[in-house]
Coordinates of C-alpha atoms and ligand atoms in Angstrom, one line a residue:
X122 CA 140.1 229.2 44.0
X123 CA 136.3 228.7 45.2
X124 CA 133.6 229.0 42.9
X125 CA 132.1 233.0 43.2
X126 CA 129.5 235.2 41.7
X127 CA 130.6 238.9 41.5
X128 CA 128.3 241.7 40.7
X129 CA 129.5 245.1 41.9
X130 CA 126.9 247.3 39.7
X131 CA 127.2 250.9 41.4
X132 CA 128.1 253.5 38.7
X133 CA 131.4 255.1 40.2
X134 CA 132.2 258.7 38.8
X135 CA 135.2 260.0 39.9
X136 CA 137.1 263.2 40.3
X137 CA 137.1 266.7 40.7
X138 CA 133.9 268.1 40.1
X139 CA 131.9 264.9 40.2
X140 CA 129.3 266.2 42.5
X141 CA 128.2 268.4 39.7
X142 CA 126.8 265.2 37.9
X143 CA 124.4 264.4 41.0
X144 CA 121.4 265.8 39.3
X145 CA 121.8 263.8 36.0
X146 CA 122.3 260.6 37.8
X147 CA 119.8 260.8 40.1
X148 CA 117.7 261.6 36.5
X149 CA 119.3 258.4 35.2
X150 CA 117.5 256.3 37.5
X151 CA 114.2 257.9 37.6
X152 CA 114.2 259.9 40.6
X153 CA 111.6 262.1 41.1
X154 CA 111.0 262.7 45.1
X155 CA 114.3 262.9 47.2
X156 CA 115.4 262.8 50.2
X157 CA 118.8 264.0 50.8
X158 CA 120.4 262.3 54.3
X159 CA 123.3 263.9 56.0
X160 CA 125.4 263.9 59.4
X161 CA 126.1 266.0 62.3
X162 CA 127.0 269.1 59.9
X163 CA 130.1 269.0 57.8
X164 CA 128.6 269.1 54.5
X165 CA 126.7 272.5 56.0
X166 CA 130.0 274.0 56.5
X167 CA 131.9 273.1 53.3
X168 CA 128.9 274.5 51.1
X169 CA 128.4 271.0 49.8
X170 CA 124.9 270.2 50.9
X171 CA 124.0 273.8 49.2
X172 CA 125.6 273.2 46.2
X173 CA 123.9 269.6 45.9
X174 CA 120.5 271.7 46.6
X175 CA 120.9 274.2 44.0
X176 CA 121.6 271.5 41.6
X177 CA 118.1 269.1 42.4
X178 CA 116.2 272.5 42.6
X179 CA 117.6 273.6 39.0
X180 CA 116.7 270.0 37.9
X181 CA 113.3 270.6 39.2
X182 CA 113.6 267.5 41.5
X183 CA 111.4 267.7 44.7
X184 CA 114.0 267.3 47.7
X185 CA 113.4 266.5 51.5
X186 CA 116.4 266.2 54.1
X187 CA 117.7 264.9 57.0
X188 CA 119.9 265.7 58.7
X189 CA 121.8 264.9 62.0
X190 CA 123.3 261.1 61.1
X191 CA 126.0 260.2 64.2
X192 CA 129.0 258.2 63.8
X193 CA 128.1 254.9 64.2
X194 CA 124.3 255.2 63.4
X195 CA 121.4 254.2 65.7
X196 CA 117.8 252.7 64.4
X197 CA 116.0 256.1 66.0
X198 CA 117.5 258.0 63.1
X199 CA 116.3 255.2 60.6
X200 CA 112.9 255.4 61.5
X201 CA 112.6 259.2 61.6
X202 CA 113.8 258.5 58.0
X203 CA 111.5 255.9 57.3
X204 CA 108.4 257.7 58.3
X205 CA 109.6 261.3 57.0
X206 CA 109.7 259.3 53.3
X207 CA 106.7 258.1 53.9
X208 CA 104.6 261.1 54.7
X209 CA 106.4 262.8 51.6
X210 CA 105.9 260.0 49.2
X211 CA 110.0 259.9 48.2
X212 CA 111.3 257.9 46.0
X213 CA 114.8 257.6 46.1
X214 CA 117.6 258.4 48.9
X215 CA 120.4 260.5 48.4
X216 CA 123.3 260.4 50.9
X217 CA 125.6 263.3 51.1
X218 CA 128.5 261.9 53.9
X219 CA 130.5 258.9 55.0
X220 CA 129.6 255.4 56.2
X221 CA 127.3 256.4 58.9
X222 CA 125.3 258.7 56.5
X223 CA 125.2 256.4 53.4
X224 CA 124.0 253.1 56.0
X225 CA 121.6 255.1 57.9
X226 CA 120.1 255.8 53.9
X227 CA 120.0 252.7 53.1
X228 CA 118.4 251.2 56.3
X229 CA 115.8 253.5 55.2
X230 CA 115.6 252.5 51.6
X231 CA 115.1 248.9 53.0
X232 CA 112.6 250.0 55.5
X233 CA 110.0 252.3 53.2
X234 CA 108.2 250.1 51.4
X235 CA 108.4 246.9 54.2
X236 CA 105.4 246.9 56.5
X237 CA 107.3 245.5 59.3
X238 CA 110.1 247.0 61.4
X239 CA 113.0 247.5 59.3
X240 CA 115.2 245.6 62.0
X241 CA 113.6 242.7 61.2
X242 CA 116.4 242.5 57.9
X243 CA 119.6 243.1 61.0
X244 CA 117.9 240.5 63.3
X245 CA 117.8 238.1 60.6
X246 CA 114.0 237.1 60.4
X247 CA 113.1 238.7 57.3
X248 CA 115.1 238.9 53.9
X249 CA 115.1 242.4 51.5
X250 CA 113.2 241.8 48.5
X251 CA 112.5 245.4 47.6
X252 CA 114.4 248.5 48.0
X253 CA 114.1 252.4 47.2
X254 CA 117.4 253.3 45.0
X255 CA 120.5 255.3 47.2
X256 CA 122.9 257.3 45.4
X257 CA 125.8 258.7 47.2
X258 CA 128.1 262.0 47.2
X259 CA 131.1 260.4 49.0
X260 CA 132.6 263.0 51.7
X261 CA 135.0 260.5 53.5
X262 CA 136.7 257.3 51.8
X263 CA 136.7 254.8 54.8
X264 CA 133.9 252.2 55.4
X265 CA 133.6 251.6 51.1
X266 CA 129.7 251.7 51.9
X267 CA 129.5 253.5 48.6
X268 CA 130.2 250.4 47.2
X269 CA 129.2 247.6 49.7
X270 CA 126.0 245.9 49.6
X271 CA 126.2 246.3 53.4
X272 CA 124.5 248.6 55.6
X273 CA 125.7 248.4 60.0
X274 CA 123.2 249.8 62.3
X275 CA 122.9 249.9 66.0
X276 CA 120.0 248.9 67.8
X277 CA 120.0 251.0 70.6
X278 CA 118.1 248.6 73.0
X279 CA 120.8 246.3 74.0
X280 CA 123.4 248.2 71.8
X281 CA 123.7 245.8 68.7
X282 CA 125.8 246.9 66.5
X283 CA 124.8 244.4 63.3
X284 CA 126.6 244.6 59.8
X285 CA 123.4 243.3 57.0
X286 CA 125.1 242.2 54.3
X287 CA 123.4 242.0 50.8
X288 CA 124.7 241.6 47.7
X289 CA 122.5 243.4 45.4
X290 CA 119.7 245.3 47.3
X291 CA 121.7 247.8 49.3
X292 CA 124.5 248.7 46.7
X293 CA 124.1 252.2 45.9
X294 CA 122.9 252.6 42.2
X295 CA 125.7 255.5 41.7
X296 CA 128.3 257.2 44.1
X297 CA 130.0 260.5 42.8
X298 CA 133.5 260.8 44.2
X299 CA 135.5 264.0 44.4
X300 CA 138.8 263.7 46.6
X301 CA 138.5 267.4 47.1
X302 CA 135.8 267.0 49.0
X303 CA 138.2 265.1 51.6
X304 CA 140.6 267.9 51.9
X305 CA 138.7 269.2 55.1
X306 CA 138.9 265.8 56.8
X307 CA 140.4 266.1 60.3
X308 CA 144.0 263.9 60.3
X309 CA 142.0 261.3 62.8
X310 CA 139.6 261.3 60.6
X311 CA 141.8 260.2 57.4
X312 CA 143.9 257.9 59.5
X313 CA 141.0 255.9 60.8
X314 CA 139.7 255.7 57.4
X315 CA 142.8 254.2 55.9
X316 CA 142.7 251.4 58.5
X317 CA 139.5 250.8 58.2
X318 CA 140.0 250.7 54.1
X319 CA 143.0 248.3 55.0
X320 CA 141.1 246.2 57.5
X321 CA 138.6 245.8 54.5
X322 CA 141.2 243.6 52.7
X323 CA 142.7 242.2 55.2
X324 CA 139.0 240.7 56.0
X325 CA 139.7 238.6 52.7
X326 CA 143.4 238.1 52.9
X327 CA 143.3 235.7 55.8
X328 CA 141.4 233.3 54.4
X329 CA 141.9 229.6 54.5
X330 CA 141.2 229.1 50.4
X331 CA 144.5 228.6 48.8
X332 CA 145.5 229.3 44.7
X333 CA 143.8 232.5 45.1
X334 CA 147.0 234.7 43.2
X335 CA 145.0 236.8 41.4
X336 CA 143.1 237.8 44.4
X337 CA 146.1 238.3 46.7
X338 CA 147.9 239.9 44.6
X339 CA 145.2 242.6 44.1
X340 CA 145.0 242.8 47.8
X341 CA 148.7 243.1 48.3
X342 CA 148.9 246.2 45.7
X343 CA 146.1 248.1 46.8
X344 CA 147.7 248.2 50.4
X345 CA 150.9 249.1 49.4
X346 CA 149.1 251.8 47.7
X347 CA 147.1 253.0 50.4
X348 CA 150.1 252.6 52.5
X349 CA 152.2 254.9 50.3
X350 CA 150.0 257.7 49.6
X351 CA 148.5 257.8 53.4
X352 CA 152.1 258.9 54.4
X353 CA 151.6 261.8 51.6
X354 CA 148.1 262.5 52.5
X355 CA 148.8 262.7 56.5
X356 CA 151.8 265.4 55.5
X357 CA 149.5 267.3 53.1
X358 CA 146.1 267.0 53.6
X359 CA 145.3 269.3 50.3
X360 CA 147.6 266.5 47.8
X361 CA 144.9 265.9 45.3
X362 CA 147.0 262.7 43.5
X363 CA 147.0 261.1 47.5
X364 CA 143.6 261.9 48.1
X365 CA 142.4 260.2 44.9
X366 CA 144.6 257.3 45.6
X367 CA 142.9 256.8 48.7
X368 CA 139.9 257.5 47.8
X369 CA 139.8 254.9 45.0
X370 CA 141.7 252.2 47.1
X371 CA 138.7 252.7 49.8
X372 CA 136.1 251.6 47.3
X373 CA 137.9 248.8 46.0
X374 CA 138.8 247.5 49.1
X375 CA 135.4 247.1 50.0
X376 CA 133.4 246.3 46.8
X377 CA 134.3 243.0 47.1
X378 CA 136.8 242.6 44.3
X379 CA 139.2 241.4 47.3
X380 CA 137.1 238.7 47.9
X381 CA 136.8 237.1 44.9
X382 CA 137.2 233.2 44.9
X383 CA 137.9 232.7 48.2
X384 CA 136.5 232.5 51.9
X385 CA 136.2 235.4 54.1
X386 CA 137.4 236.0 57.7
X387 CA 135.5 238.9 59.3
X388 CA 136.7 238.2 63.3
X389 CA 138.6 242.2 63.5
X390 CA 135.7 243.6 62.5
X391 CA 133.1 241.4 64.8
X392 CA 135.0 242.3 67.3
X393 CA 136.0 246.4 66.4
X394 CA 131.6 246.5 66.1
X395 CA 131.3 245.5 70.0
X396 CA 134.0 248.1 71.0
X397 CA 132.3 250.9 68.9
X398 CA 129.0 250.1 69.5
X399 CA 129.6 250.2 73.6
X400 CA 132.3 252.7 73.8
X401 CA 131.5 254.7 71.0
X402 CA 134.8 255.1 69.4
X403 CA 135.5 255.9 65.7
X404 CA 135.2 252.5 63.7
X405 CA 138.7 253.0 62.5
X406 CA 140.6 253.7 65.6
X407 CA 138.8 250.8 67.1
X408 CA 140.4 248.6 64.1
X409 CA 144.3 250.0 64.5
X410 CA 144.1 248.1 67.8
X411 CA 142.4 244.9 67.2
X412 CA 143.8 244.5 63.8
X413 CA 147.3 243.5 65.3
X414 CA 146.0 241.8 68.1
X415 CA 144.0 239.4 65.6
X416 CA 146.7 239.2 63.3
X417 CA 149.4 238.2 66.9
X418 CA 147.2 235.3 67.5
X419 CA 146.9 233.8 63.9
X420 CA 151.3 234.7 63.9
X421 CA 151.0 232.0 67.3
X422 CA 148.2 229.4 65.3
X423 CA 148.1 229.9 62.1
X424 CA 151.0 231.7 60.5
X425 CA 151.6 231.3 57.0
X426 CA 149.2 233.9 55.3
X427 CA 150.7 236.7 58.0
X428 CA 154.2 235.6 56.7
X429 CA 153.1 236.0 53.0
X430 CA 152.0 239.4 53.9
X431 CA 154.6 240.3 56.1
X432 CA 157.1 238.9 53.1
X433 CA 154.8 240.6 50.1
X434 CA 153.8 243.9 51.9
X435 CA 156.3 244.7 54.4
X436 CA 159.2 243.4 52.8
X437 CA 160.2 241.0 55.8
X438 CA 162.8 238.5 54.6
X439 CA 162.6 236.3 57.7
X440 CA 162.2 232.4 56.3
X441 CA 160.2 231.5 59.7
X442 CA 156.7 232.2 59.1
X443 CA 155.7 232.9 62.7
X444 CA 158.5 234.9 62.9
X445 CA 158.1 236.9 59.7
X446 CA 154.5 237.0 60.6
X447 CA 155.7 238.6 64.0
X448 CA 157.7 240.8 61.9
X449 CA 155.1 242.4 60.1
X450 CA 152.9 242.8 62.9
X451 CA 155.3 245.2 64.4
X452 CA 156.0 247.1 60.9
X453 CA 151.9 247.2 60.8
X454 CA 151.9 249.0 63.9
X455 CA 155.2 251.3 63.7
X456 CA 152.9 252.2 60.0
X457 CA 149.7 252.8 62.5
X458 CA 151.3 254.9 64.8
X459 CA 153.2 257.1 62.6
X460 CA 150.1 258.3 61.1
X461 CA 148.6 258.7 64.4
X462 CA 146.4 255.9 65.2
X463 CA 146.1 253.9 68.9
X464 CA 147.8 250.9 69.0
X465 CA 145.8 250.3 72.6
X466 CA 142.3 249.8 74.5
X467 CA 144.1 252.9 76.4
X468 CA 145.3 254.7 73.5
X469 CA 141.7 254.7 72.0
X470 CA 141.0 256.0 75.6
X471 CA 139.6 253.3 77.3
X472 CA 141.4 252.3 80.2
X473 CA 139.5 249.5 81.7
X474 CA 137.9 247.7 78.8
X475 CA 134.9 245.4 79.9
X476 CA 136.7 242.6 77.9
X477 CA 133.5 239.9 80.1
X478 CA 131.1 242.0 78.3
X479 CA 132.6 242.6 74.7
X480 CA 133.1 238.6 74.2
X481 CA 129.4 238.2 75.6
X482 CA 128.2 240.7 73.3
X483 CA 130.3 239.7 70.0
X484 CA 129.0 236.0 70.7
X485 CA 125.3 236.9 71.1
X486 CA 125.4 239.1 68.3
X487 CA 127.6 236.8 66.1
X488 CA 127.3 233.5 66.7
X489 CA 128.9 230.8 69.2
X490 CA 131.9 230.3 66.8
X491 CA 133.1 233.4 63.9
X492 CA 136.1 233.2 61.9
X493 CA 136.9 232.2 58.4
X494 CA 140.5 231.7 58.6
X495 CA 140.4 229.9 62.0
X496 CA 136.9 229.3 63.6
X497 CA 137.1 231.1 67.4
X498 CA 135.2 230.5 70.0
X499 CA 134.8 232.8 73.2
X500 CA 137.9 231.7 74.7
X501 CA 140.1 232.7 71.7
X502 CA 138.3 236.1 71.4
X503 CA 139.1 237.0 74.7
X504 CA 142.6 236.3 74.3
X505 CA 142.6 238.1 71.0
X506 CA 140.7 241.5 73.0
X507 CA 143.6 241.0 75.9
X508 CA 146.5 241.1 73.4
X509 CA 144.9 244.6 72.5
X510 CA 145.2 245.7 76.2
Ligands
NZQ214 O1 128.8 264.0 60.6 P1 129.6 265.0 59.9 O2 129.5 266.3 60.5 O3 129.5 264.9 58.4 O4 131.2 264.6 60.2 C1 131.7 263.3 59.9 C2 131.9 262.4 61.1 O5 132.0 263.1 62.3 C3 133.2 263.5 59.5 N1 133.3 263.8 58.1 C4 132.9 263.1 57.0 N2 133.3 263.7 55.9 C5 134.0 264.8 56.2 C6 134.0 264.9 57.6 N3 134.5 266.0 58.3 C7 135.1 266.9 57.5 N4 135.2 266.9 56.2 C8 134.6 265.8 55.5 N5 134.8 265.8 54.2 O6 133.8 262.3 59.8 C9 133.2 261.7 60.9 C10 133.0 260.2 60.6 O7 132.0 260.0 59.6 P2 131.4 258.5 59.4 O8 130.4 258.5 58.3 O9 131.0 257.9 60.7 O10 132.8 257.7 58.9 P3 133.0 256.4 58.2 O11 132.8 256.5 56.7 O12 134.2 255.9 58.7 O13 131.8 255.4 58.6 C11 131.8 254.7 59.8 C12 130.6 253.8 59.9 O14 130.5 252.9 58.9 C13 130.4 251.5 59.4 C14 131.2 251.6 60.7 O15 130.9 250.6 61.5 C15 130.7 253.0 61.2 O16 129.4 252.8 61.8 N6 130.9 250.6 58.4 C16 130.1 250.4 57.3 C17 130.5 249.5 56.3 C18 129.6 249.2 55.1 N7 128.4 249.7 55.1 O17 130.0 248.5 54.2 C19 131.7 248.7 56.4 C20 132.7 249.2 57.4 O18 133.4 248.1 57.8 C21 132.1 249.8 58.6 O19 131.7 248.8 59.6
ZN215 ZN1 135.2 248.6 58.3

């Protein structure tokens, strides 16, 4: 096991009702001014962005909003954000919604009291020293921004879609999570989220650190957890127990407890970013098809962590490990597709994939060489994006 600091200091309140606390905790750490940020209009039609109102307004907290946040956010939205604080002096940045919502708010936190251009932090030339505090009302359990120190924005010039990754200044300070509030997620919705949730340990199961038991072993429970209750969740949508399972298993598969003690990977993701960021597909979906293309190519390189999961999580018994590796792949995917997710570039509906560009892209954006458990250059990521064809 590697040496590690872990500091995962969001306040968590959980269950039904636990919007209801949003005005106290936004007291408990001194708001004053708020903005409230949400997306394209969900949270209008469920009454929750009302009720969230009602509650500031009884508090007698001053409250601003934005609205409007897209799937797979864009800078234009950040800086509407970053100026709209600005002119009304806020303080602290409540978001009411999913990953998109909660990054765009923090992007913003970062960028108010920065004099540059808050891009500056994606691109890497400038580090966050100062932040304006985010809370969060969690609508959709699927990126675990709610608990990450990590904040992915596109920059619409040149489309670069850049994960910042911090590990104090963006974590929100509290994030209130009711699983009710999921019951009117559409079933794409809820199936994306659960790979991405699963992608998020899977990120920090391939890793090329050995002895890391403890760390596995949390890993391999909190899938077969997810796994379990996403069958419930996809046949009833309104199953409260499932929906808090899920909900719970998305924040700790992101808070980096997973990652404790050990080197990450990060390649599915790099490459998912590129898809979504040019095609504009849900983050998610994008995953369900490059997951098991990544996880094909380590079977053929690098086998033996695919074999412990195929052996741990998917109860293969094969004694080959590319084999058993292989194995689990296809019980991955058979688990993938019966809860509805593409398995394809064509079953995420694109049919001719500009593979040329994506590995350009992922290696301007990324680096030369990414990958924790194998380090890949553009040749291997190319053949990684063809076994997704
Ligand atoms: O915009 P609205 O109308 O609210 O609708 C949203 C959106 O269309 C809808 N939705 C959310 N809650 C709902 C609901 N619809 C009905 N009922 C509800 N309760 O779901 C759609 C997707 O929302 P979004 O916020 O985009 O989902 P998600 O949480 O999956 O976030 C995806 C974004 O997070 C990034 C992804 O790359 C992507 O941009 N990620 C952020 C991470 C982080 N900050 O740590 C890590 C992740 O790996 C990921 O990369
Ligand atoms: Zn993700």
């Amino acid at each position: 096991m590697d040496n590690f600091s872990y500091c995962s200091p969001t306040k968590y309140v959980f269950g039904r009702g636990a919007e209801n606390h949003v005005a106290q905790e936004l007291a408990s750490i001194g708001a004053t001014r708020v903005m409230i940020v949400y997306g394209g209009g969900s949270v209008v039609r469920s009454g929750l962005l009302d009720r969230v109102k009602v509650q500031l307004d009884a508090a007698n907290l001053f409250h601003t909003e934005l609205g409007g946040v897209e799937p797979n956010p864009t800078d234009p939205k950040v800086r509407e954000g970053i100026a709209l604080c600005r002119e009304t002096g806020i303080d602290t940045i409540l978001a009411v919604g999913g990953g998109s919502v909660i990054d765009t708010a923090k992007a913003i936190a970062a960028g108010v009291p920065y004099q540059g251009d808050f891009w500056d932090f994606w691109a890497g030339k400038e580090t966050i020293r100062e932040a304006l505090p985010v809370g969060v009302v969690l609508t959709i359990p699927a990126a675990g921004s709610e608990g990450s120190g990590n904040s992915v924005i596109t920059l619409l010039d040149g489309m670069h879609k850049i994960s910042l990754r911090t590990d104090f200044w963006l974590r929100p300070k509290f994030a209130l999570l009711n699983p009710e509030l999921t019951f009117t997620l559409p079933a794409e919705q809820t199936a994306a989220g659960i790979a991405d949730m699963m992608a998020h340990i899977f990120e920090r199961y391939f890793s090329p650190t050995q002895n890391v038991e403890v760390t596995d072993r949390i890993s391999e429970g909190l899938l077969t957890a997810i796994m379990t209750d996403a069958v419930k969740v996809m046949a009833d949508p309104r199953d409260y127990e499932a929906r808090a399972n899920i909900m719970w298993s998305g924040t700790l598969a992101h808070n980096g407890l997973c990652g404790c003690g050990r080197k990450e990977d990060w390649v599915s993701h790099f490459m998912e970013h590129e898809i979504s960021a040019v095609y504009g597909v849900t983050h998610g979906a994008g995953l369900a098809v490059i997951l098991p293309a990544f996880m094909t190519y380590m079977a053929n390189h690098r086998p033996e962590k695919g074999a412990q999961l195929a052996r741990r999580v998917f109860g293969v018994s094969e004694n080959d490990d590319r084999l058993a590796a292989l194995e689990g792949i296809g019980r991955l995917k058979a688990f993938f597709a019966s809860i509805g997710l593409p398995l394809t570039f064509g079953e995420l509906g694109i049919d001719r994939p500009n593979i040329e560009l994506l590995v350009r892209k992922l290696h301007e954006n990324k680096g030369e060489l990414i990958g924790g458990y194998m380090t890949l250059g553009p040749t291997e990521t190319e053949e990684i994006y063809r076994l997704a064809l």
